[in-house]
Amino acid sequence: MSRIIVFEQERCTFCHLCTLYCSLTFSKGGVVEARPSIARIRVAQNEDDTLYAAHVCFQCQAASCMVACPVESCISRNPQTNIVEINEETCIGCGKCVRACEYQAVFLVDGKAVKCEVCEDPLCVKACAAQALTLAEADEEYLEKIAQLYKEVRL
Amino acid sequence: MNPSTSSGLAPSTSSAVYGWMGTILRVNLTTGEIKREALNPELARMYIGARGLGTKILYDELDIHCDPLSPENMLIFINGPLSMTLGLSSGRNTVITKSPLTGTVCSSNAGGYFPAAFKTAGYDAIIFTGKAASPVYLSINDDKVQLKDATPYWGLSCVETDHALKQTVNPRQRSETKTSCIGPAGENLVRFAGIANDGHRLAARSGVGAVMGSKNLKAIVMRGTQGIKIAEPEEVLRSNVIADHIKTMDLGLVFEEFGTPLFVDVLGAVNAMPTQNFRAGFFEDGDLISGAAMYDRTIIRKKGCVACALNCARNTRLPSDSKYKGHGDGPEYESLYSFGSNLLINDIDAVTKMNYICNEMGMDTIDAGVTLSALMELYEMGLITEKEIGFPLEWRDADASIRLLEMIAHAEGFGKEAGRGGRYLAEKYGAPQVFMGSKGQGFSAYHPRAMVGQGLLFATSPEGGNHTTGNTIQREINGIPEPMDPLTPEGKPALVKKNQDETAFIESLGLCVFPYMFLENGLEVFTDFYNAVIGEKYTLEETYRMGERIFNLERMFNARLGFSRKDDYLPPRLTEEPHPEGHGEGNVVPLQLMLDEYYALRGWSADGIPTPEKLKELGLA
């Protein structure tokens, strides 16, 4: 198993700091920006505000993003780390992977598909004051639970 | 939280503008014209943003003698350069206008999630002038800005408006779309109507919602995808360590657990929780409306505003065995006082319900409560009767209070008159002394006879009874950084001046004041962050001076309208009636004594007007 960003729903306080800090990592052009719209983790709440979800790729085995991608050598699983990676060079920005991901964990940013590819020392985890995010190996029970949550609490 | 700050983020290298977005939007509601203009960098340097810059714009552009509810008034929604940049409560936006409650300049701010959309849409401020012919809302999706028909939403509660607009506008980006709106109270020009972010977090005070209603502006709906540029990101990430530090402080730990309701215990213990229209400072049933009582009955989960690590908000729901129904946010401490101890109501369900009504209707809980308590005292004195109100209004009567709140919001029957606020009612019915406020705005939940510095703060705040412009609780009650006798005037003028000037700086950065209040060295911490975000090297003296300049500018706005020492007023209950038994027994607020020293420290005349020398020193002449 690889290490992924693990999200504990019960601890989340919906403060959005994970999205804000994630975006710092992926700023471009020599300027660091707090820009949630480029983040690879995004937060949502349900209608009556009782459930929160930080949508972040959990590197699922089905990887419907990989299946949906029409470009060879764009989305692939890294055999060493088990992380699903998007090749920015070859991505054509068609958005098929974004629509295919039933967990809403792939995003289109400035014409390219992006998703969490698990930073070595992730800022989202550091930012999470509520300690709802950790960098850890996940068990089957977690994967089932998180898949259900992402289907229930939509962006 | 992981206290490590090393992120590998290099400093930004471009010559871009950091912190500010660089654009101001002007919306003339009479003509429908929408214009963009560049932020004036000189004004931003002098007045920063949010409270400071908004006040400067109002000061320069408003015909200050205008009727606050006329089309001539301006309504300014504004961010600060630090809004949405760090985890120390930076998700905040401010609303500035001439207040219909006090006739002064006022600034009211709110958190929630709307501030995120506002700033990332790319604007430092949105300035509304004029009045729309029929209800409209402003829809903003980055640089696409449109005024649209709001007739279908007029009359809806804030929560309903938020839901309905999110369904209609940008349905495919629902979770990124945020609203700020008024409810029926703002539409009906209730003088203490507020503006609700996300349906239930209000820029509550001073009647900013009535100004929005007077302009036929129902809501702003925003979505943004822009970024806020940060010069020294590594430094900004240190905010995590500071937030962590706050949460390990004794008070911070309890705050984290209970949020603001913890103050029911803190202030009750020193006879400083205003009770029965400020007759007393201790509510014997306080434990029934405390944070612990809320955990027993209503709290579902903790939540935070956007970009805040402190999480003082509480998602609540009335339980199924309750007489009342509803769910939402809060109540916060201020509402536990205004509808609880202040009215002698000891039923947490009823207080929660009254809080929900105010949120849904878009109304300030503090002034709503102070208006009710003034009426209850007038009723007790026989100066107002069942005939005028329509029903009896005794102390402790939760159902009558709920009924009257709804009548106020909908301007029904006596509610229309009650919506003009406590000062108006107390004067009209012949007992002006029963209104517990200053400059027309009701006091918040700190009894000045038990903390006389807070009394000086209330008297000298630009918009009257306001606890957020320099709250003295940390020093007077919690003894941080060192104890100070809350009952005596010694040192209070200097404390209040310092808190007011520093708070003016913090609020102009576009931040919530909570982290500043908790920290012993708040000015230093936020001076560092300001420098890190915008890439400057301001000293503590310079940032303190910015705050002092802004506070004096507000004073000058009011002075131009004739406000002076006579308006730095506290009711005789606070300055003449002795505090009842317990901590501070027999105490009164020695206001005039403190004012003399305070004006001298400020460099103001004995009548409370900034001297020409002071204005010159601050760059205001």
PDB file of C-alpha atoms in Angstrom, chain B residues 172-264:
ATOM      1  CA  ARG B 172     -22.502  23.718 -11.701  1.00  0.00           C
ATOM      2  CA  GLN B 173     -20.212  25.466  -9.239  1.00  0.00           C
ATOM      3  CA  ARG B 174     -22.569  25.402  -6.282  1.00  0.00           C
ATOM      4  CA  SER B 175     -19.900  24.702  -3.685  1.00  0.00           C
ATOM      5  CA  GLU B 176     -17.736  27.592  -4.891  1.00  0.00           C
ATOM      6  CA  THR B 177     -20.626  30.065  -5.066  1.00  0.00           C
ATOM      7  CA  LYS B 178     -21.204  32.149  -1.945  1.00  0.00           C
ATOM      8  CA  THR B 179     -23.751  34.732  -0.943  1.00  0.00           C
ATOM      9  CA  SER B 180     -24.085  37.766   1.281  1.00  0.00           C
ATOM     10  CA  CYS B 181     -27.678  38.945   1.669  1.00  0.00           C
ATOM     11  CA  ILE B 182     -30.325  40.662   3.733  1.00  0.00           C
ATOM     12  CA  GLY B 183     -33.474  39.102   5.129  1.00  0.00           C
ATOM     13  CA  PRO B 184     -36.891  40.640   5.826  1.00  0.00           C
ATOM     14  CA  ALA B 185     -35.403  42.847   8.594  1.00  0.00           C
ATOM     15  CA  GLY B 186     -33.115  44.638   6.137  1.00  0.00           C
ATOM     16  CA  GLU B 187     -35.894  44.925   3.567  1.00  0.00           C
ATOM     17  CA  ASN B 188     -38.132  46.498   6.228  1.00  0.00           C
ATOM     18  CA  LEU B 189     -35.398  48.940   7.276  1.00  0.00           C
ATOM     19  CA  VAL B 190     -35.099  47.633  10.829  1.00  0.00           C
ATOM     20  CA  ARG B 191     -32.446  49.978  12.210  1.00  0.00           C
ATOM     21  CA  PHE B 192     -30.412  47.066  13.559  1.00  0.00           C
ATOM     22  CA  ALA B 193     -30.692  44.787  10.524  1.00  0.00           C
ATOM     23  CA  GLY B 194     -27.501  43.041   9.466  1.00  0.00           C
ATOM     24  CA  ILE B 195     -26.096  41.376   6.340  1.00  0.00           C
ATOM     25  CA  ALA B 196     -25.765  37.591   6.370  1.00  0.00           C
ATOM     26  CA  ASN B 197     -22.868  35.699   4.820  1.00  0.00           C
ATOM     27  CA  ASP B 198     -23.879  32.171   3.733  1.00  0.00           C
ATOM     28  CA  GLY B 199     -27.337  32.656   5.210  1.00  0.00           C
ATOM     29  CA  HIS B 200     -26.347  32.859   8.850  1.00  0.00           C
ATOM     30  CA  ARG B 201     -23.109  34.622   9.730  1.00  0.00           C
ATOM     31  CA  LEU B 202     -23.902  38.279  10.087  1.00  0.00           C
ATOM     32  CA  ALA B 203     -22.135  41.573   9.690  1.00  0.00           C
ATOM     33  CA  ALA B 204     -24.710  42.343  12.296  1.00  0.00           C
ATOM     34  CA  ARG B 205     -24.179  45.683  13.861  1.00  0.00           C
ATOM     35  CA  SER B 206     -25.125  49.311  13.305  1.00  0.00           C
ATOM     36  CA  GLY B 207     -27.882  48.666  10.784  1.00  0.00           C
ATOM     37  CA  VAL B 208     -25.778  47.922   7.709  1.00  0.00           C
ATOM     38  CA  GLY B 209     -28.603  45.617   6.514  1.00  0.00           C
ATOM     39  CA  ALA B 210     -31.121  48.470   6.591  1.00  0.00           C
ATOM     40  CA  VAL B 211     -28.854  50.511   4.309  1.00  0.00           C
ATOM     41  CA  MET B 212     -28.671  47.542   1.916  1.00  0.00           C
ATOM     42  CA  GLY B 213     -32.486  47.241   2.069  1.00  0.00           C
ATOM     43  CA  SER B 214     -32.925  50.966   1.436  1.00  0.00           C
ATOM     44  CA  LYS B 215     -30.996  50.487  -1.807  1.00  0.00           C
ATOM     45  CA  ASN B 216     -33.242  47.585  -2.906  1.00  0.00           C
ATOM     46  CA  LEU B 217     -30.144  45.391  -2.939  1.00  0.00           C
ATOM     47  CA  LYS B 218     -31.074  41.890  -1.774  1.00  0.00           C
ATOM     48  CA  ALA B 219     -27.802  40.040  -2.185  1.00  0.00           C
ATOM     49  CA  ILE B 220     -24.358  39.676  -3.653  1.00  0.00           C
ATOM     50  CA  VAL B 221     -23.589  36.276  -5.178  1.00  0.00           C
ATOM     51  CA  MET B 222     -19.944  35.595  -5.885  1.00  0.00           C
ATOM     52  CA  ARG B 223     -17.584  33.020  -7.250  1.00  0.00           C
ATOM     53  CA  GLY B 224     -13.874  33.605  -7.756  1.00  0.00           C
ATOM     54  CA  THR B 225     -10.869  31.754  -9.112  1.00  0.00           C
ATOM     55  CA  GLN B 226      -8.094  34.314  -8.636  1.00  0.00           C
ATOM     56  CA  GLY B 227      -5.188  34.010  -6.224  1.00  0.00           C
ATOM     57  CA  ILE B 228      -3.852  36.298  -3.512  1.00  0.00           C
ATOM     58  CA  LYS B 229      -0.147  36.890  -4.057  1.00  0.00           C
ATOM     59  CA  ILE B 230       2.119  36.383  -1.081  1.00  0.00           C
ATOM     60  CA  ALA B 231       5.643  37.786  -0.935  1.00  0.00           C
ATOM     61  CA  GLU B 232       7.153  35.591   1.794  1.00  0.00           C
ATOM     62  CA  PRO B 233       5.065  32.397   2.033  1.00  0.00           C
ATOM     63  CA  GLU B 234       7.407  30.688   4.466  1.00  0.00           C
ATOM     64  CA  GLU B 235       6.742  33.441   7.009  1.00  0.00           C
ATOM     65  CA  VAL B 236       2.987  33.298   6.462  1.00  0.00           C
ATOM     66  CA  LEU B 237       2.978  29.583   7.194  1.00  0.00           C
ATOM     67  CA  ARG B 238       4.156  30.437  10.701  1.00  0.00           C
ATOM     68  CA  SER B 239       0.538  31.378  11.395  1.00  0.00           C
ATOM     69  CA  ASN B 240      -0.015  27.677  12.041  1.00  0.00           C
ATOM     70  CA  VAL B 241       2.444  27.740  14.898  1.00  0.00           C
ATOM     71  CA  ILE B 242       0.768  30.822  16.365  1.00  0.00           C
ATOM     72  CA  ALA B 243      -2.682  29.246  16.088  1.00  0.00           C
ATOM     73  CA  ASP B 244      -1.284  26.176  17.793  1.00  0.00           C
ATOM     74  CA  HIS B 245       0.136  28.375  20.543  1.00  0.00           C
ATOM     75  CA  ILE B 246      -3.250  30.047  21.125  1.00  0.00           C
ATOM     76  CA  LYS B 247      -4.881  26.665  21.476  1.00  0.00           C
ATOM     77  CA  THR B 248      -2.467  25.569  24.168  1.00  0.00           C
ATOM     78  CA  MET B 249      -3.086  28.665  26.306  1.00  0.00           C
ATOM     79  CA  ASP B 250      -5.401  28.008  29.268  1.00  0.00           C
ATOM     80  CA  LEU B 251      -8.097  30.228  27.858  1.00  0.00           C
ATOM     81  CA  GLY B 252      -7.471  28.994  24.333  1.00  0.00           C
ATOM     82  CA  LEU B 253      -8.089  25.401  25.386  1.00  0.00           C
ATOM     83  CA  VAL B 254     -11.477  26.247  26.860  1.00  0.00           C
ATOM     84  CA  PHE B 255     -12.271  28.477  23.891  1.00  0.00           C
ATOM     85  CA  GLU B 256     -11.510  25.597  21.539  1.00  0.00           C
ATOM     86  CA  GLU B 257     -13.901  23.429  23.543  1.00  0.00           C
ATOM     87  CA  PHE B 258     -16.797  25.845  24.021  1.00  0.00           C
ATOM     88  CA  GLY B 259     -16.322  28.739  21.595  1.00  0.00           C
ATOM     89  CA  THR B 260     -17.540  32.140  22.774  1.00  0.00           C
ATOM     90  CA  PRO B 261     -20.236  30.681  25.131  1.00  0.00           C
ATOM     91  CA  LEU B 262     -17.396  29.985  27.543  1.00  0.00           C
ATOM     92  CA  PHE B 263     -17.623  33.673  28.507  1.00  0.00           C
ATOM     93  CA  VAL B 264     -20.904  32.970  30.330  1.00  0.00           C
TER      94      VAL B 264
END
